[in-house]
Coordinates of C-alpha atoms in Angstrom, one line a residue:
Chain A
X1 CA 13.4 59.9 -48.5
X2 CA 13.3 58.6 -51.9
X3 CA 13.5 55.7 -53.5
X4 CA 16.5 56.6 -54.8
X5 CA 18.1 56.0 -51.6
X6 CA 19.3 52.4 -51.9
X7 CA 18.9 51.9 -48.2
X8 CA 15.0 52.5 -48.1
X9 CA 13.1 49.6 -49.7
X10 CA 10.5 50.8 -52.3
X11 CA 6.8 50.2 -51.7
X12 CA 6.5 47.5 -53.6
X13 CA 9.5 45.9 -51.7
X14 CA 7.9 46.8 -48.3
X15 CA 4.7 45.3 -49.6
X16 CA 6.6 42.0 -50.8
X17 CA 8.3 41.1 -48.0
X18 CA 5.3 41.5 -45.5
X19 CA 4.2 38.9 -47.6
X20 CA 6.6 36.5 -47.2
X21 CA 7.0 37.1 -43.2
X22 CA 3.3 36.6 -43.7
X23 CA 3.7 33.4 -45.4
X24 CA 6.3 32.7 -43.5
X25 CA 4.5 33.6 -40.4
X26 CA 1.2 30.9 -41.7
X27 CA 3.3 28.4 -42.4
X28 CA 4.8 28.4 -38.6
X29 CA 1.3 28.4 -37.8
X30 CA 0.0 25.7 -40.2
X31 CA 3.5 23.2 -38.8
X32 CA 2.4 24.5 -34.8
X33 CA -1.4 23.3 -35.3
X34 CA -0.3 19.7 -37.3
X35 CA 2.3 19.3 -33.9
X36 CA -0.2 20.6 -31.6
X37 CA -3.4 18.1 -33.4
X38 CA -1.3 14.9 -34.2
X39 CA 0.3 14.9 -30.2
X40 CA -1.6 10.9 -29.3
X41 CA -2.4 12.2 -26.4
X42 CA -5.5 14.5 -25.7
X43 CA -4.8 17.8 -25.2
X44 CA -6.7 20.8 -24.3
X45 CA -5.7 24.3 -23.8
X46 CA -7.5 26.9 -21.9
X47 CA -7.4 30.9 -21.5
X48 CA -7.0 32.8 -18.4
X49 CA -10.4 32.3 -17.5
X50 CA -10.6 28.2 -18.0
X51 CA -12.0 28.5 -21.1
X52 CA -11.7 26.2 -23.9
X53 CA -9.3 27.4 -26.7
X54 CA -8.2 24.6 -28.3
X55 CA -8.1 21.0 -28.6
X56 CA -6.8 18.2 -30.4
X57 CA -8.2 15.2 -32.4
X58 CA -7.0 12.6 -30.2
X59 CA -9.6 14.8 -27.3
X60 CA -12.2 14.7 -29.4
X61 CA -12.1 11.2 -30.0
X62 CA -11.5 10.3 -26.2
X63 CA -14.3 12.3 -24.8
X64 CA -16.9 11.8 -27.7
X65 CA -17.4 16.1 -28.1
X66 CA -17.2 17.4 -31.4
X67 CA -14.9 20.1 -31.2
X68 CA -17.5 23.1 -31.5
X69 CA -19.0 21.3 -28.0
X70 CA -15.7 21.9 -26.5
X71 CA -14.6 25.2 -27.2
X72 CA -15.4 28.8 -25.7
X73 CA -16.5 26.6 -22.5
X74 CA -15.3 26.4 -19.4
X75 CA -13.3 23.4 -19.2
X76 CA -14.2 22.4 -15.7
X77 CA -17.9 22.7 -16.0
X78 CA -18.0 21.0 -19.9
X79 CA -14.9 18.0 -18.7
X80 CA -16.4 16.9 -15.5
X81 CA -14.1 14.9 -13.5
X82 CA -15.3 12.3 -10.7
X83 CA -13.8 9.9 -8.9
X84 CA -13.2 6.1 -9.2
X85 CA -16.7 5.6 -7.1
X86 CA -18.5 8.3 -9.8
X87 CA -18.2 11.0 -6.8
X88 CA -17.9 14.5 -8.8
X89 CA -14.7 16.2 -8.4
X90 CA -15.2 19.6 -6.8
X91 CA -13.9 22.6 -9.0
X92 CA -11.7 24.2 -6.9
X93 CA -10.1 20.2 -6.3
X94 CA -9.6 19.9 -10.1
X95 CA -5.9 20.0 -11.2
X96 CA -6.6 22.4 -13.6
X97 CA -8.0 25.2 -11.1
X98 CA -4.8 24.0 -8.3
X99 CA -2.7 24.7 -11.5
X100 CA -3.9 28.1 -12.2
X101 CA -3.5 28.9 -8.1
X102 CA 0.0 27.2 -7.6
X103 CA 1.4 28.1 -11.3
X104 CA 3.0 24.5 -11.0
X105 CA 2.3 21.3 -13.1
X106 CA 0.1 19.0 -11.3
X107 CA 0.0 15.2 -12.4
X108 CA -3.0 13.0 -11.7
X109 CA -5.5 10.2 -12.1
X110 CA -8.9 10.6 -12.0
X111 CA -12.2 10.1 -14.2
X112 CA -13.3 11.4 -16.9
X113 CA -17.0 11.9 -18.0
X114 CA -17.3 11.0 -21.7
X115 CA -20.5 12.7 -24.0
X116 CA -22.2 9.2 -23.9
X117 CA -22.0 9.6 -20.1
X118 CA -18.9 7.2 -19.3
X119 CA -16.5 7.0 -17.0
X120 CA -12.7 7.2 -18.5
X121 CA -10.0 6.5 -16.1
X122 CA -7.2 9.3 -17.1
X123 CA -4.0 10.2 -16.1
X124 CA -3.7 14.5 -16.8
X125 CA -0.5 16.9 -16.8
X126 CA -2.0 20.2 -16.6
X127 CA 0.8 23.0 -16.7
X128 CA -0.1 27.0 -16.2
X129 CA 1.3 28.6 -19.8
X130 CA 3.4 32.0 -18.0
X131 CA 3.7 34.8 -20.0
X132 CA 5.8 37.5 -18.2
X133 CA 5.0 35.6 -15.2
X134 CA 1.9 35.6 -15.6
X135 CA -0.7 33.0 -16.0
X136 CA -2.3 33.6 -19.9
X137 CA -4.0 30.1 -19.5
X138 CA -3.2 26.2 -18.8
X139 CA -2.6 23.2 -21.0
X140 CA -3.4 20.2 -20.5
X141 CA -2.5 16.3 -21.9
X142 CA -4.6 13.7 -20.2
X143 CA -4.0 9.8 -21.4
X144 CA -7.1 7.0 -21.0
X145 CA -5.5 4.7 -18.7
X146 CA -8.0 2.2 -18.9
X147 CA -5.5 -1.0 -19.6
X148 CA -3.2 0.1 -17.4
X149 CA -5.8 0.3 -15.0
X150 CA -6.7 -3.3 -15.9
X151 CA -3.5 -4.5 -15.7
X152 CA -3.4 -3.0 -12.3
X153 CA -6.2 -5.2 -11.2
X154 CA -4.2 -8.3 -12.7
X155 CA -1.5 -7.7 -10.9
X156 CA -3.3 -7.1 -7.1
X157 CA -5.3 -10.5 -8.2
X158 CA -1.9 -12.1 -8.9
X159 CA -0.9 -11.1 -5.1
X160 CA -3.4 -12.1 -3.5
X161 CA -3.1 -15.8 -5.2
X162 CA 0.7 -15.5 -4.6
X163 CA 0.5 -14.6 -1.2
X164 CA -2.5 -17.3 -0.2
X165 CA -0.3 -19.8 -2.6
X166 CA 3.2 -19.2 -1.4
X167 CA 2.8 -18.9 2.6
X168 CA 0.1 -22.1 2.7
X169 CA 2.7 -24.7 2.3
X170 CA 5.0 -22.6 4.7
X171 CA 2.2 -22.5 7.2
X172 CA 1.9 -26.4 6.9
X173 CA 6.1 -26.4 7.6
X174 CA 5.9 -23.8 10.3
X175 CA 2.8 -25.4 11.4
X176 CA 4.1 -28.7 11.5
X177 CA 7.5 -28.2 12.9
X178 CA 6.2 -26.0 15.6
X179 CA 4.4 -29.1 16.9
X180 CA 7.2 -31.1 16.6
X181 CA 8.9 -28.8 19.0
X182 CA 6.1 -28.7 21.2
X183 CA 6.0 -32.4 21.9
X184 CA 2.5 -33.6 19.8
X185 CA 4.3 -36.2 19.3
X186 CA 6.8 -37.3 21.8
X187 CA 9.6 -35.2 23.7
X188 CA 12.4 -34.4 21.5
X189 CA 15.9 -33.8 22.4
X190 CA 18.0 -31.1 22.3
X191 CA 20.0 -31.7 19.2
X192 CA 16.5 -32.1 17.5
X193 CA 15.1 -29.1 18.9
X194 CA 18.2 -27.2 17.6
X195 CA 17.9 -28.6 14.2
X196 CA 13.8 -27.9 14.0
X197 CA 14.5 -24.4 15.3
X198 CA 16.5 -23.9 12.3
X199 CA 13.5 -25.0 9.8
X200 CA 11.5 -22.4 12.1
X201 CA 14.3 -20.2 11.4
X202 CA 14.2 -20.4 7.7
X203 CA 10.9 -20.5 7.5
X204 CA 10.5 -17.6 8.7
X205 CA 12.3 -16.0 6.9
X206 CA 11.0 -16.9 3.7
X207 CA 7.6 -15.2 5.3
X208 CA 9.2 -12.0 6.5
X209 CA 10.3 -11.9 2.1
X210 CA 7.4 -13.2 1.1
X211 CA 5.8 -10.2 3.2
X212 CA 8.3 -7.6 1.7
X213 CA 7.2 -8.2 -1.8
X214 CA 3.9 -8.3 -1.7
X215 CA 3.7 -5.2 0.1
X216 CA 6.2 -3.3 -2.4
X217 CA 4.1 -4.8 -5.2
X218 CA 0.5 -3.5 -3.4
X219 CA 2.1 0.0 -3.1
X220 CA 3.5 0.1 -6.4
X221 CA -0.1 -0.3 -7.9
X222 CA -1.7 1.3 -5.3
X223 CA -3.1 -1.1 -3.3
X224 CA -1.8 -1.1 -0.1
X225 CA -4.9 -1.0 2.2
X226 CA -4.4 1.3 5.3
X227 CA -6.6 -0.1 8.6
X228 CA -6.7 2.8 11.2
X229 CA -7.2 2.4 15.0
X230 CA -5.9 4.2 17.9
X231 CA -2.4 3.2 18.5
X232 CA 0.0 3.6 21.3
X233 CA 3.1 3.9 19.8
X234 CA 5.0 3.6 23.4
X235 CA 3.5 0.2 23.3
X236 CA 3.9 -1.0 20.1
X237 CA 7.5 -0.2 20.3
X238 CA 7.9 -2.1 23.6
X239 CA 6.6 -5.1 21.8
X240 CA 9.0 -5.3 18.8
X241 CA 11.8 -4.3 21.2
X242 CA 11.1 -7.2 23.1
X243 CA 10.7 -9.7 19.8
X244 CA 13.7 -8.4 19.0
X245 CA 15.5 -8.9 22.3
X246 CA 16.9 -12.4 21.8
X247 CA 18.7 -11.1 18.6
X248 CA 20.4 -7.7 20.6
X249 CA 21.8 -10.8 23.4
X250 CA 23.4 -12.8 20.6
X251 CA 25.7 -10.0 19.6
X252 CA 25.2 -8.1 23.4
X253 CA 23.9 -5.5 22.1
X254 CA 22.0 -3.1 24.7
X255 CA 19.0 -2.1 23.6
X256 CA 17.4 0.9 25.7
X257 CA 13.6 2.0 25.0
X258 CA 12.9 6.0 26.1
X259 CA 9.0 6.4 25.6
X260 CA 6.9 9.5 26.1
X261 CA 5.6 9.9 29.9
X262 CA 1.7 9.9 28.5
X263 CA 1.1 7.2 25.7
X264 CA 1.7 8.7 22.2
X265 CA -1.6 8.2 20.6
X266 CA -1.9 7.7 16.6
X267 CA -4.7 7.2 14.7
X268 CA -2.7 4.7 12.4
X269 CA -2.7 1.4 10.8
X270 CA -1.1 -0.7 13.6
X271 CA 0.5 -3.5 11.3
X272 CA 1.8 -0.9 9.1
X273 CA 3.7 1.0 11.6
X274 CA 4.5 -2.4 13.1
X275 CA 6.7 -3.2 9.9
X276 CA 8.7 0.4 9.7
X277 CA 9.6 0.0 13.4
X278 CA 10.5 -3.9 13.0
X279 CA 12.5 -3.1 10.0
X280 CA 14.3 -0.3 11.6
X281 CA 14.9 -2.0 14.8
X282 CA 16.4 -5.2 12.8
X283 CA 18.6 -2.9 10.6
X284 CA 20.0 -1.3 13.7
X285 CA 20.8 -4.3 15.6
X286 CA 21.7 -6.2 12.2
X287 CA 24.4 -3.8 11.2
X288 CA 26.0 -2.9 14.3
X289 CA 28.6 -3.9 15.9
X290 CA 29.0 -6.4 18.9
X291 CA 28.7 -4.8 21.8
X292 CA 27.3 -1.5 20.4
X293 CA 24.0 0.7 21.5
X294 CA 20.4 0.3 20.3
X295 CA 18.1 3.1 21.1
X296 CA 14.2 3.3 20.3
X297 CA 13.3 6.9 21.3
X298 CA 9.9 8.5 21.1
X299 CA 9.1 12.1 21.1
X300 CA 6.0 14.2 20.5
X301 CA 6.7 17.4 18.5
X302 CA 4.1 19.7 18.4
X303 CA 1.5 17.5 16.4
X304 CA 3.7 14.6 15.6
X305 CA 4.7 11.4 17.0
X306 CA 8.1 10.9 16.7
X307 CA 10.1 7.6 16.6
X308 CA 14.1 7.8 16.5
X309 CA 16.0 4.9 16.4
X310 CA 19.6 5.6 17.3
X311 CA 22.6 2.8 16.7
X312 CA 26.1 3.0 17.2
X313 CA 26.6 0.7 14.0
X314 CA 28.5 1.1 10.5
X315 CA 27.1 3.8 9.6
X316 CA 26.1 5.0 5.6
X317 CA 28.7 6.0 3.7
X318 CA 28.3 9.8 2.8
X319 CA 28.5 9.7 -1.0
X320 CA 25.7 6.8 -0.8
X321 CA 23.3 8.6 1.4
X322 CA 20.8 9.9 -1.1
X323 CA 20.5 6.6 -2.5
X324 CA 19.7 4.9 0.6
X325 CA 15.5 4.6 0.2
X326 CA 16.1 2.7 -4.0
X327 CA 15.1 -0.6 -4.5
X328 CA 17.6 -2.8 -4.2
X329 CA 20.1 -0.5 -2.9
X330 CA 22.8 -1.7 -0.7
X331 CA 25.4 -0.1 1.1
X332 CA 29.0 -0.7 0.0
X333 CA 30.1 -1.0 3.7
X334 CA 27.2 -3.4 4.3
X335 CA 28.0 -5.8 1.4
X336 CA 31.0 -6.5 2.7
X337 CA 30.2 -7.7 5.8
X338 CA 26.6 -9.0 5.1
X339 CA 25.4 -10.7 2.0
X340 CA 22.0 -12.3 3.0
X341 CA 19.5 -8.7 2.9
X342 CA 17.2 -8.0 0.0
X343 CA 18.6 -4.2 -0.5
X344 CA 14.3 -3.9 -0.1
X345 CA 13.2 -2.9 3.3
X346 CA 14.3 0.9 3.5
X347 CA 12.9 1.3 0.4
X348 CA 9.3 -0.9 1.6
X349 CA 9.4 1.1 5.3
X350 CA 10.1 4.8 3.5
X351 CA 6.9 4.2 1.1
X352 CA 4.8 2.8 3.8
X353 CA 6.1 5.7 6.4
X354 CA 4.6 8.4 3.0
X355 CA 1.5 6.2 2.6
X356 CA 0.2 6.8 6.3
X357 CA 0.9 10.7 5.9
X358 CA 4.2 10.8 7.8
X359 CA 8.1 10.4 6.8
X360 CA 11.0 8.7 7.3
X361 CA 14.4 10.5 7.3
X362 CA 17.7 9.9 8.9
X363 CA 21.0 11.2 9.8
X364 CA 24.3 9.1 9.4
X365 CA 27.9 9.0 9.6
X366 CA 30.2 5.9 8.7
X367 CA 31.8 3.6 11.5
X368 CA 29.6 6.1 14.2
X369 CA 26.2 5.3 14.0
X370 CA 22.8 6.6 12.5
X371 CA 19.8 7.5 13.7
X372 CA 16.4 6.6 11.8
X373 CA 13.2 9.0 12.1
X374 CA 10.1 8.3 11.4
X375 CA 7.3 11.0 12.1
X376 CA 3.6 10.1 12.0
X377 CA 0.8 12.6 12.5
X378 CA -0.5 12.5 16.1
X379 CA -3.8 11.9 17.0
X380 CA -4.8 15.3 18.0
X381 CA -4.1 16.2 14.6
X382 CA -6.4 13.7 13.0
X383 CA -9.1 14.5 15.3
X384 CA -10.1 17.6 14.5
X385 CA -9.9 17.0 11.1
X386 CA -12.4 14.0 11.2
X387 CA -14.8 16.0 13.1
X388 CA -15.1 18.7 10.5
X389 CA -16.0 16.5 8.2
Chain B
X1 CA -13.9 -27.5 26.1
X2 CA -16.0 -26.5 22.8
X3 CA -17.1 -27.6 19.9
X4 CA -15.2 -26.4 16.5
X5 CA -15.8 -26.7 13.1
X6 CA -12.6 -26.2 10.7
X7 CA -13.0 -25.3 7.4
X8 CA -9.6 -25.1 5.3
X9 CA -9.0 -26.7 2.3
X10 CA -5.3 -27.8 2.3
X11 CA -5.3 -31.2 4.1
X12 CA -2.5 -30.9 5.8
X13 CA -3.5 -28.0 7.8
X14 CA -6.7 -29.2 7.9
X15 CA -5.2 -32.2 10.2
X16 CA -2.7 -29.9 12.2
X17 CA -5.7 -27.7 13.3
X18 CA -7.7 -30.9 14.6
X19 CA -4.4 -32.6 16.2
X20 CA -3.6 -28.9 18.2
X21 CA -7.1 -28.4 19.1
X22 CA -8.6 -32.2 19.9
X23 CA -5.0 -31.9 22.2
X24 CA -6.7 -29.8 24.0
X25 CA -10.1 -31.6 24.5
X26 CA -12.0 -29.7 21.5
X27 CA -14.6 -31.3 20.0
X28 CA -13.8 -31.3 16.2
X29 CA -15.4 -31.7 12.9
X30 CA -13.5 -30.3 9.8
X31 CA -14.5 -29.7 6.0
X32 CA -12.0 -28.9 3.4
X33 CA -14.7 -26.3 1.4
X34 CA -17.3 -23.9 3.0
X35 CA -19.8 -25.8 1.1
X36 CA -19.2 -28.9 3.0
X37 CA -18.7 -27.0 6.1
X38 CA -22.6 -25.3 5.8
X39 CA -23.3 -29.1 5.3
X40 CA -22.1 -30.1 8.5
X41 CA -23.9 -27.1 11.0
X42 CA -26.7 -29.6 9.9
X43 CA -25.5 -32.2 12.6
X44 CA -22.7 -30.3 14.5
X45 CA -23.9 -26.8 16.3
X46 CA -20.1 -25.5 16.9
X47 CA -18.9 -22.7 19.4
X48 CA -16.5 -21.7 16.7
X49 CA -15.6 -22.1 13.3
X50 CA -12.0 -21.5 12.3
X51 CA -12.5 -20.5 8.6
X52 CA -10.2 -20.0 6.0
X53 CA -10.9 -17.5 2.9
X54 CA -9.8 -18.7 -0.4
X55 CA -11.3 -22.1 -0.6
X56 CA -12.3 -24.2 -3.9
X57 CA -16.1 -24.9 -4.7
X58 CA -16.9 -22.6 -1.9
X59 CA -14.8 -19.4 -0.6
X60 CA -14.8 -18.4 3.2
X61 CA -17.0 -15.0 1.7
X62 CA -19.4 -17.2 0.1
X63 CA -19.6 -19.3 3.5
X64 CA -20.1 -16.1 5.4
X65 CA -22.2 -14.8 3.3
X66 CA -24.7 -17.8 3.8
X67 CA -24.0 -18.2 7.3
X68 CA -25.2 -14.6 8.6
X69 CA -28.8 -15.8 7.4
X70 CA -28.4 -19.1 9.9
X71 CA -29.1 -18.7 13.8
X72 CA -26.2 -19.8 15.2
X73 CA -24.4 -19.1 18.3
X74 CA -21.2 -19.8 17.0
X75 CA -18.1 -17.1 16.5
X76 CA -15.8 -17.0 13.4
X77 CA -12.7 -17.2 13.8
X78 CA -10.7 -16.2 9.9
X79 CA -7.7 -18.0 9.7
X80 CA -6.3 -17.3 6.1
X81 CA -3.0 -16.3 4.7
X82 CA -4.5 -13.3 3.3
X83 CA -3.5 -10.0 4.5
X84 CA -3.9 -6.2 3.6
X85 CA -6.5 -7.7 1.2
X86 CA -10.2 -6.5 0.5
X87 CA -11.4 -9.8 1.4
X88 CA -10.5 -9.4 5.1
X89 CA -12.5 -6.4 5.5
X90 CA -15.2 -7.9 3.3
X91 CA -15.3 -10.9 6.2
X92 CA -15.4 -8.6 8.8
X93 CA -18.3 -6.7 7.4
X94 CA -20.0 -9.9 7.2
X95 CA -19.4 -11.0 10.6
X96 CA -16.2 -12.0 11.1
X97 CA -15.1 -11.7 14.8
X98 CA -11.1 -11.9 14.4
X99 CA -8.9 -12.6 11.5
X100 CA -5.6 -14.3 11.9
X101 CA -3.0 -14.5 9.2
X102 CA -2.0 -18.2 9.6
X103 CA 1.8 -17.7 8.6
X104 CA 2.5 -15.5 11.7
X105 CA 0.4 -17.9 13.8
X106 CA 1.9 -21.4 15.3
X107 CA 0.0 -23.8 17.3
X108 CA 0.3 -22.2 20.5
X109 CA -1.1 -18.8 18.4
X110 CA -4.1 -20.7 17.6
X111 CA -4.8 -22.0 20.9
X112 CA -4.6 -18.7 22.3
X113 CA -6.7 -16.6 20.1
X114 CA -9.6 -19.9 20.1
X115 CA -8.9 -19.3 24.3
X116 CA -9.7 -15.6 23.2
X117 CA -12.8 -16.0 21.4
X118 CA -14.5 -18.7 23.3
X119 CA -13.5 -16.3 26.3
X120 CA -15.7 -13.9 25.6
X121 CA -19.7 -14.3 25.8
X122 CA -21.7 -16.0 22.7
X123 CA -24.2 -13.7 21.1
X124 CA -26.9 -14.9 18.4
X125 CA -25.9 -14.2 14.8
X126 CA -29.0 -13.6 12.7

């Protein structure tokens, strides 16, 4: 080989065009760190190991560590993480250890402890970084979420004046009409008892929305506050059957309740469960047709209580079935024949039915019927998981 | 027939609550703010108090939280519109012995959880 050959480059080209892929090569480098350092959220990468590699400005100013704090540690033990009562976050709960187990992204809120020794509310996206599928370390992007967190608090304030504020002048017309009927002051006829019933009617209606909005809003910030007892779910499924009775007759609709032969025992929030079952039962009798079949069945599989409630109704129209549990969603067959829902409860009932660790799922076809399930740990599920504790 | 002491702010159902429960040959004194209401178990010694939560000058809390220091025989009956709320477990903790969400609860609701509580035996609240 000689450098004669026009095809071989000459040491001194050799030796000039490293340097440009080298310079080439630094600049990449140089544009990779000013992306990675002006990102405006903080952002930490790791090694394999959970150490500390790198991290941008926008970290250092959120926590209060100068960078040399920070790197070559091990980011669980130097970023402690603790809950909103100050409780420390166990290691092996951290996102960033679940990450490197699961190789998934995990997204969550929790607290971060800043140099000065505060507490940082934070919302983090850890992803594992794969190479050749394997883990070569983790990177994460964590937001202070302090003002959304106050906002938060406005907002559950706000629904607690709205709902003491918007049901206490309903209370006085339920209250007052309701005494009416009753004959506090003098019998009334049946015309007037009619026309009263229809304020009751109204009324109460207005409550059940007022009801339906102020729970979506408490679950959309995360407020919804879960009171667990002992439940029979045979029982409580008896009672809004029967509060529901009176509707079924006006469109003679027969209603048929199969419970469990021993009582199907939850360790549940009562009113909670109350609301998905009344919701369900009103849909079913609400959209089907006149002389059609209501059935509340309940089950126990293996550790889970399971409610099924089967109508003969309209149905939901196939190509609209995954959009079923939206806010606001209506079905097209529905509008048609029924104007005055909300397009909220499914979408209320689904959340609630996640919230107290169960599901709601369902199975449908147009102008035959569908039937509704909603699962709900058991309570020899929970026991053994309290006593551990 | 007992001796009840209503404490709710908005007037109207202030005077629904004494019309339903004098009907029924209670004994009944009413205040519109827990303040007023501590001033009255001065001269009244109830067997129930039917309290609501979110009160001007002072809340149904505040109320509670002055009344667990009195002796008093009487139960507590919370009769607020609040519900899922951390006030109603806050009332409870301080004593509370049912809560009712007035919206869902008409006259004959009222009579029959009062009927409930008075049913069951008084204990001394210290």
């Amino acid at each position: 080989m000689t450098s004669n050959d026009a095809n071989v480059p000459t040491p001194q080209e050799l030796i000039k065009s490293f340097k440009v892929q080298a310079a080439i090569a630094r600049e990449e480098r140089a544009k990779t760190d000013a992306l990675f350092l002006s990102i405006g959220e903080g952002v930490i990468a790791t090694d394999e190991n959970g150490k500390i590699i790198r991290v941008n400005q926008r970290a250092i100013d959120l926590l209060g560590y100068p960078r040399r704090e920070m790197i070559g540690k091990w980011f669980p033990k130097k970023i402690r993480a603790v809950t909103e009562s100050g409780k420390p976050i166990r290691n092996i709960d951290r996102p960033i250890s679940r990450s490197f187990v699961n190789g998934e992204t995990i997204k969550e809120k929790m607290y971060y402890v800043r140099k000065d020794g505060s507490h940082m509310p934070v919302h983090v996206t850890i992803s594992p970084i794969m190479l050749r599928n394997k883990p070569i370390g983790a990177i994460e992007i964590f937001r202070d979420i302090t003002l959304e967190n106050e906002m938060d608090k406005l907002k559950a304030d706000f629904i607690s004046l709205a709902s003491h504020q918007l049901r206490t002048p309903l209370a006085a017309v339920q209250t007052y009409t309701n005494m009416f009927l009753q004959g506090y002051i003098g019998e009334v006829t049946e015309v007037q008892a009619s026309f009263l019933n229809t304020i009751l009617d109204a009324s109460e209606r207005m409550n059940d929305l007022i009801s339906t909005l102020l729970n979506i809003t408490r679950i959309e910030a995360g407020n919804l506050l879960i009171n667990t007892e002992e439940t029979d779910l045979n029982m409580l499924a008896r009672n809004v059957m029967s509060e529901l009775d009176s509707l079924a007759k006006e469109k003679n609709i027969k209603m048929t309740y199969q419970p469990t032969d021993d009582p199907l025992i939850v360790d549940s929030d009562p009113s909670l469960i109350r609301e998905v079952v009344i919701n369900l039962l009103t849909n079913a009798v609400k959209y089907t047709p006149e002389g059609g079949d209501v059935t509340i069945r309940l089950t126990k599989e293996g550790h889970t209580a399971v409610v099924e409630v089967i109508d003969s109704g309209f149905g939901i129209p196939l190509g609209e079935q995954d959009r079923i549990f939206t806010k606001f969603y209506r079905a097209t067959n529905i509008l048609k024949r029924d104007t005055t829902g909300t397009g909220l409860g499914l979408y209320l009932v689904k959340n609630i039915a996640e919230r107290l660790g169960g599901d709601l799922m369902f199975t449908s076809f147009e102008n035959q019927g569908t039937t509704f399930t909603f699962t709900l740990p058991s309570y020899d599920t929970v026991v053994p998981a309290k006593i551990s504790i | 027939m007992a001796q009840i002491l209503v404490v709710e702010d908005d007037h109207d159902l202030n005077t629904a609550y004494r019309i339903i429960l004098e009907h029924e040959k209670h004994v009944v004194e009413t205040a519109y703010n827990g303040e007023e209401g501590l001033k009255k178990l001065k001269d009244f010694t109830p067997d129930l108090i039917v309290l609501d939560l979110l009160m001007p000058v002072m809340s149904g809390i505040d109320f509670l939280n002055e009344f667990r220091n009195m002796t008093s025989h009487a139960k507590v009956l919370v009769f607020t519109n609040l519900e899922n709320s951390k006030e109603i477990n806050e009332a409870f903790r301080l004593g509370a012995d049912k809560c009712v969400v007035k919206a869902w609860t008409g006259p004959q609701g009222l009579l029959k959880v009062v009927n409930n509580i008075l049913g069951t035996p008084a204990t001394a609240k210290k």
